[in-house]
Coordinates of C-alpha atoms in Angstrom, one line a residue:
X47 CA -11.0 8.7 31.3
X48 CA -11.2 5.8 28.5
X49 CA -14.6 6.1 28.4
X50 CA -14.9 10.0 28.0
X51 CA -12.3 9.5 25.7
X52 CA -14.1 7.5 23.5
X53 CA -17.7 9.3 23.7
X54 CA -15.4 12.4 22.3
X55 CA -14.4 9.9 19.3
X56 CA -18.0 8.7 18.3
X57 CA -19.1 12.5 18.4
X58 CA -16.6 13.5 16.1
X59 CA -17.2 10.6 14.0
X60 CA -21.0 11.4 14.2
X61 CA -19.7 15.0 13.1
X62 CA -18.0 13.8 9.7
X63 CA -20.7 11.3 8.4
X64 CA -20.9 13.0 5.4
X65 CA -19.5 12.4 1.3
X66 CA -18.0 15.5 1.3
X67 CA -14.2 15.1 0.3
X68 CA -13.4 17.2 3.9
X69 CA -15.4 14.6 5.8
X70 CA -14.3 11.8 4.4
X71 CA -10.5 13.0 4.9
X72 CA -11.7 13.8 8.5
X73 CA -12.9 10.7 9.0
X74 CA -10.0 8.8 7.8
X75 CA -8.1 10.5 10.4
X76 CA -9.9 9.7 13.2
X77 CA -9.8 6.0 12.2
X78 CA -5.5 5.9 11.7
X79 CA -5.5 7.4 15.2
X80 CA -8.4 4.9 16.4
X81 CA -5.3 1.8 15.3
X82 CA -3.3 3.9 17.8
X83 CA -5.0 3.3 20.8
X84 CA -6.7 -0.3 20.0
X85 CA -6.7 -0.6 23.8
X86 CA -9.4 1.6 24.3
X87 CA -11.9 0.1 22.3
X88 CA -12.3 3.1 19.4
X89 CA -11.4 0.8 16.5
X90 CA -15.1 -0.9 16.8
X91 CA -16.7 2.9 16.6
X92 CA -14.4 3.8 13.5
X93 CA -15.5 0.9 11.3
X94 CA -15.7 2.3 8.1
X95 CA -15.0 1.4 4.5
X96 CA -11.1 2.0 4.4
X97 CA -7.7 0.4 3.5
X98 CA -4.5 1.3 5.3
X99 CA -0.8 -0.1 4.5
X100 CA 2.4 0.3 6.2
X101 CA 5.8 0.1 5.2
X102 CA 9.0 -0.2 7.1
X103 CA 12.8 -1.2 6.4
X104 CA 14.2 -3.0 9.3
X105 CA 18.1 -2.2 7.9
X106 CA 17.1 1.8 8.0
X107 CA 16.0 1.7 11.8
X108 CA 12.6 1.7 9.7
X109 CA 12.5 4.4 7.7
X110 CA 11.6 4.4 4.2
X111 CA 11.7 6.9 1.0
X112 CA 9.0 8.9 -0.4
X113 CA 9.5 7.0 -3.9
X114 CA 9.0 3.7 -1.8
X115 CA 5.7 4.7 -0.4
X116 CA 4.4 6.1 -3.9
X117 CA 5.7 2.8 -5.7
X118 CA 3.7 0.7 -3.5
X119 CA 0.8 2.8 -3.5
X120 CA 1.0 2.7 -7.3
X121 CA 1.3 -1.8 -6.8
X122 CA -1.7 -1.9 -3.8
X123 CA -4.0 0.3 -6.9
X124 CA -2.9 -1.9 -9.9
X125 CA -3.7 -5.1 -7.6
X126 CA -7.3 -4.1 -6.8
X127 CA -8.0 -2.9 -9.9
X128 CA -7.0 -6.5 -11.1
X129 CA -9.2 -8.2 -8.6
X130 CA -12.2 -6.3 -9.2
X131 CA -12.4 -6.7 -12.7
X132 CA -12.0 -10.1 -12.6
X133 CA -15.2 -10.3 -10.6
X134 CA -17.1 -7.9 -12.6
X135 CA -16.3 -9.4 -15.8
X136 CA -16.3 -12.9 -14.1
X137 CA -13.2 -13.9 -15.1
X138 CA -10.0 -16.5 -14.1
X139 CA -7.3 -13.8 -15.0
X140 CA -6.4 -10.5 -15.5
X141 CA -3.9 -9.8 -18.2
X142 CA -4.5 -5.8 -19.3
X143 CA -6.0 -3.5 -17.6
X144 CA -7.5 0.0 -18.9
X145 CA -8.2 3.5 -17.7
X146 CA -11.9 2.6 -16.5
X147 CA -11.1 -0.7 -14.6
X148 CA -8.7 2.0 -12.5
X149 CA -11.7 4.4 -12.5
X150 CA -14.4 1.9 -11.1
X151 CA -11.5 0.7 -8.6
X152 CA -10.1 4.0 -7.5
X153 CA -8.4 4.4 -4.3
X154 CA -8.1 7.6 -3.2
X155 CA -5.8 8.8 -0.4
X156 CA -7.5 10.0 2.6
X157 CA -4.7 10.3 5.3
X158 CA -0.9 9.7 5.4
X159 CA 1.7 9.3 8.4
X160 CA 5.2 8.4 8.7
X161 CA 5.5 5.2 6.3
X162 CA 2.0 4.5 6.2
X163 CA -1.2 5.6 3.9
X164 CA -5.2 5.6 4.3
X165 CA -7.2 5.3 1.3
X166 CA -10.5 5.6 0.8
X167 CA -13.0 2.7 -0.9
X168 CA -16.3 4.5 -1.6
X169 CA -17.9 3.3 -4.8
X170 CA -17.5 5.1 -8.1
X171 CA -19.6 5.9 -10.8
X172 CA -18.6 5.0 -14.5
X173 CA -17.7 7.2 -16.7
X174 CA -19.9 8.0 -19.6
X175 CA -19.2 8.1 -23.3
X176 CA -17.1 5.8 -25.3
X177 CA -15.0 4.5 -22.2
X178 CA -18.5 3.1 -20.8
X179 CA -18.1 -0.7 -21.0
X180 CA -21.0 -3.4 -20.6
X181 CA -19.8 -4.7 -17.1
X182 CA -21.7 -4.7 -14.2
X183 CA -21.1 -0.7 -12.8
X184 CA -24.1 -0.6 -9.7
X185 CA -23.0 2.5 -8.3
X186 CA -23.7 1.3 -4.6
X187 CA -20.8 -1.2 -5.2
X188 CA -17.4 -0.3 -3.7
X189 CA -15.4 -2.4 -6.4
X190 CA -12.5 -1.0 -4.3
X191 CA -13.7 -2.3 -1.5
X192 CA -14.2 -5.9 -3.4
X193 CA -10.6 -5.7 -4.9
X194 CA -8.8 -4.8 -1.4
X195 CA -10.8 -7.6 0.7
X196 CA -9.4 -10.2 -1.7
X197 CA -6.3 -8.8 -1.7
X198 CA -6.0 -8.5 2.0
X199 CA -7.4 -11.6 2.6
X200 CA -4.9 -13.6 0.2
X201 CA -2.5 -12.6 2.5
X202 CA -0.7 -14.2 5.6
X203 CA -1.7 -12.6 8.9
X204 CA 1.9 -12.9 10.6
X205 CA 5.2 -14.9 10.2
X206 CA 3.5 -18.3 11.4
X207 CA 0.7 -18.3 8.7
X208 CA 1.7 -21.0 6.9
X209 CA -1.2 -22.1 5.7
X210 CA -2.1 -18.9 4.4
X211 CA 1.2 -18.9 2.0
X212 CA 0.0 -22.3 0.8
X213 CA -3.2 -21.3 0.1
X214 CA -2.4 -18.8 -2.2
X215 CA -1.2 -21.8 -4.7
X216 CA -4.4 -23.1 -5.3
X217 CA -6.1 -19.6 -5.9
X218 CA -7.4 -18.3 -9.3
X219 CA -4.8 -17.3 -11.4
X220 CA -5.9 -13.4 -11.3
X221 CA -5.3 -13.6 -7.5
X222 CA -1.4 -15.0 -7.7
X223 CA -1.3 -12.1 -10.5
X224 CA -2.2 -9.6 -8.2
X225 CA 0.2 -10.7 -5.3
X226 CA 2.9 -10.4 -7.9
X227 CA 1.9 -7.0 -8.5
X228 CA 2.6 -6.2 -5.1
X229 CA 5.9 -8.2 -4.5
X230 CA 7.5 -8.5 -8.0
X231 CA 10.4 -6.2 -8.5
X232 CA 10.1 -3.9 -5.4
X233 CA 13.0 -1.0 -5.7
X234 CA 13.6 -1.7 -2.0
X235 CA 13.3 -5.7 -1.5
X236 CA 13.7 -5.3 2.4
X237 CA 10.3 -3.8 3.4
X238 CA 7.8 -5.4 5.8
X239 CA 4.5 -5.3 4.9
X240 CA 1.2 -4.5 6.9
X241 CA -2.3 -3.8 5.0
X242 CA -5.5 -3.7 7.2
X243 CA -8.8 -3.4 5.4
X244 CA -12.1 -2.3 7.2
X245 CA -15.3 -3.2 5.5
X246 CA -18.8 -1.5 5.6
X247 CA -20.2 -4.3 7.1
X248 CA -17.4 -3.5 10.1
X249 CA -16.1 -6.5 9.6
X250 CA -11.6 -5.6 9.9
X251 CA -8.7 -8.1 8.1
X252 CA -5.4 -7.4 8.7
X253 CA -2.1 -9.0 7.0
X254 CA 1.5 -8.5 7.6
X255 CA 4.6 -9.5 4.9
X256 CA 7.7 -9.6 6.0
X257 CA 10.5 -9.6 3.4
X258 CA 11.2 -13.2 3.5
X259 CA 7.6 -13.9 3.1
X260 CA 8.0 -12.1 -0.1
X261 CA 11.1 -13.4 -1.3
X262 CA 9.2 -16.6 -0.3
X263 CA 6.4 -16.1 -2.1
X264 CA 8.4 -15.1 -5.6
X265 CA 10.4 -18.1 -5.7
X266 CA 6.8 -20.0 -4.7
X267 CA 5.1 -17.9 -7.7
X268 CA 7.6 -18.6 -10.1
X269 CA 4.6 -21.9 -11.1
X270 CA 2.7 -23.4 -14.0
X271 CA 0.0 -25.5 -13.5
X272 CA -0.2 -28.5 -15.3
X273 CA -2.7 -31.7 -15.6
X274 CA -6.1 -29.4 -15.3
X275 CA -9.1 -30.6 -15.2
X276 CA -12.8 -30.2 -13.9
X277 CA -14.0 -32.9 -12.1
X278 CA -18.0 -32.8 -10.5
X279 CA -19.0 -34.7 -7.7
X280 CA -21.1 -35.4 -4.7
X281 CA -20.3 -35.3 -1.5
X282 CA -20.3 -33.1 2.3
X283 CA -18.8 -30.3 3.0
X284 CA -16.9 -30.8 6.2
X285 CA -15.5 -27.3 7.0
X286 CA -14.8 -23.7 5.9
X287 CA -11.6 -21.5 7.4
X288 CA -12.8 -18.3 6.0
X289 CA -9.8 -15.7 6.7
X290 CA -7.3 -18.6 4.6
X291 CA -9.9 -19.5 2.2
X292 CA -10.0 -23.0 2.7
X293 CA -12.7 -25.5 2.2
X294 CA -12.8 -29.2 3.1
X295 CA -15.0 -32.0 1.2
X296 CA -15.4 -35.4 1.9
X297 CA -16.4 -37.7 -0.8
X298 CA -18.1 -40.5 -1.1
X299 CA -14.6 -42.6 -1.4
X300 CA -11.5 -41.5 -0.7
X301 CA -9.4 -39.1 1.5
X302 CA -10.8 -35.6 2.9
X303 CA -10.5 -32.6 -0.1
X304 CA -9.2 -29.4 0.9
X305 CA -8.2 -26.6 -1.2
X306 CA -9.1 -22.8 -2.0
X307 CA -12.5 -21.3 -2.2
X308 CA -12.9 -17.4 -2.9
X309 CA -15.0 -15.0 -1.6
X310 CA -17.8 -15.6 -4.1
X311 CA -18.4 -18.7 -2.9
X312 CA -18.1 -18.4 1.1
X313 CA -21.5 -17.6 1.9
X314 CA -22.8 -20.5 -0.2
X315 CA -20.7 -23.2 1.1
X316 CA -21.6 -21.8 4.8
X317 CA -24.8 -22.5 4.5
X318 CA -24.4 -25.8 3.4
X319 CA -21.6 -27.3 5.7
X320 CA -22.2 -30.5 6.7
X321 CA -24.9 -31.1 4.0
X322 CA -24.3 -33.4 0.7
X323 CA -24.0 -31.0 -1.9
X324 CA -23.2 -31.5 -5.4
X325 CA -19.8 -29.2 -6.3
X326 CA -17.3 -29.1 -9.3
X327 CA -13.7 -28.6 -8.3
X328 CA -10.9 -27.5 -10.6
X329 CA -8.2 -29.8 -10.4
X330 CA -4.2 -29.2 -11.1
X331 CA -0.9 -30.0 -10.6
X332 CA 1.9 -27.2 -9.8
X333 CA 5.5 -27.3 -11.4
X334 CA 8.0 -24.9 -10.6
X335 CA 10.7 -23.6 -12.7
X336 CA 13.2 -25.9 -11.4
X337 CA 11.1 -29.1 -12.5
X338 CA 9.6 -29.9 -9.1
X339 CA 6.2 -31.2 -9.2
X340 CA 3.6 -30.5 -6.4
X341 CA 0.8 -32.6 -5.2
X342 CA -2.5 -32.6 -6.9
X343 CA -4.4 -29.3 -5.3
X344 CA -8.0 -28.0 -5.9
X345 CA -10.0 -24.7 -6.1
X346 CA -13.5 -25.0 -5.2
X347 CA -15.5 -23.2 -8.2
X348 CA -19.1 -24.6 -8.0
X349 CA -21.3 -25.6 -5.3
X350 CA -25.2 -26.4 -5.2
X351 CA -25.5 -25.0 -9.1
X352 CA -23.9 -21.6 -7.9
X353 CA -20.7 -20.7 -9.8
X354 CA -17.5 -18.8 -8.5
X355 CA -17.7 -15.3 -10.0
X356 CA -14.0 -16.4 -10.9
X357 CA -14.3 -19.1 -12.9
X358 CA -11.8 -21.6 -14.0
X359 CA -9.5 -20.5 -17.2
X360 CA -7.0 -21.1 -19.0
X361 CA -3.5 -20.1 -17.2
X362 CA -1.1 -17.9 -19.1
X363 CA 2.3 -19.2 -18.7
X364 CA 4.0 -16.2 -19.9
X365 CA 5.1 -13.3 -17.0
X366 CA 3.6 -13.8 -13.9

């Protein structure tokens, strides 16, 4: 049955591989119901460019409001469009954003259920005309695609990913900016949080937020960094955990490095684990509003003469 099942799915996938606006709404519908029935394999045969969130409130048997859906659709779009123009423009931090960096970025809904949404991360064309800007617009990019990986991946995956809430303090400033878009002044504070991102390449990254992870991570945001510097050396890298963004670099003297490496950089440092590699780091020190001073962390932003497309900059110490 499971198997006749599924041969149905992949046909009407196979029916909807079109651009079309109808097909791609088709399709998006055929991969929410795929989540619903992981056990019968369909999720692997629905792999397609797509970001899906869901919301619930524990205190209202898990219902939400209209208004709270649309507000965090409104957050998961501004965040995205953040991330993505920092790597187009190659740059540490986001501060203002304009009508074309939500253009290039769009997300556009595909399919909606009970608490939870579908959008769509097909590329987009620039406009033309005055709003054109000189960044980097390929067309085959999905900069929506780009912005929701980084977002997703930023994330914790459940309530005992530590390490992934730790993580985040060592990221770019651009990428703490865009979790604060998401978390920062939510009408309803008591949501849980689930965001799954398929990429083209098939690859699927899921994260889940409870509302004490967020309240968590506000009080955690609420950071300057202090005592930056660069600092170049030579050394081997000793490890990569790619779903927390974690590298780990052992030079010549001294304790094991570990710290926060972005996307940019992950296929680079792959391929040369366990090699000596020559690698700049930035180097800071967190304090938190209170006074409280963290150990010295890093963020990996050279390795082997390739740069991160988020480059080290200078953090802006007004809102977060």
């Amino acid at each position: 049955m499971s198997n006749d099942l599924r041969d149905k799915f992949v046909r009407a996938l196979q029916a909807t591989e079109g651009t079309d606006p109808l097909s791609r709404l088709t399709r998006a519908g055929l991969q929410a119901s795929a989540s619903k029935f992981s056990g019968l394999g369909l999720l692997e045969a629905a792999a397609g460019p797509g970001l899906n969130f869901r919301l619930a409130d524990p205190a209202n048997g898990g219902l939400i409001a209209a208004n709270e859906v649309g507000d965090f659709l409104q957050r998961v779009q501004k965040a995205v469009a953040r991330l993505a123009k920092a790597r187009r423009a190659r740059l540490a931090d986001v501060v203002k954003l304009l009508p074309l960096d939500f253009e290039l970025a769009r997300l556009d809904v595909a399919a909606s259920a009970a608490g939870s949404i579908i959008v769509d991360l097909q590329p987009h064309m620039s406009p033309v005309g005055e709003e054109r800007d000189q960044l980097t617009t390929d067309a085959s990019v999905s900069w929506a695609e780009v912005g929701a990986v980084e977002l997703v991946r930023a994330l914790p995956e459940g309530p005992e990913d530590e390490e992934s809430m730790d993580s985040l303090f060592s990221a770019s400033p651009v990428l703490r900016r865009a979790v604060s878009d998401l978390i920062f002044d939510l009408p309803n504070p008591d949501l849980d949080i689930s965001l799954a991102v398929q990429r083209r390449t098939g690859e699927r990254i899921v994260a889940s937020l409870s509302a004490g992870q967020a309240a968590s991570l506000r009080d955690r945001l609420n950071i300057i960094r202090e005592e930056r510097e660069i600092i170049r050396m030579r050394g081997r890298l000793d490890g990569l955990r790619t779903r927390r963004q974690i590298f780990y670099f052992e030079p010549p003297s001294g304790a094991e490095i570990h710290g926060f490496v972005d996307e940019s950089l992950v296929g680079v440092v792959r391929a040369h684990l366990d090699e000596e590699v020559d690698v700049a780091l930035e180097s800071f020190v967190l304090r938190s509003a209170a006074g409280k001073r963290s150990q010295r962390r890093y963020r990996l932003i050279e390795v082997a003469g390739q740069q991160s497309q988020l480059p080290p900059g200078s953090e802006l110490d007004d809102e977060v």
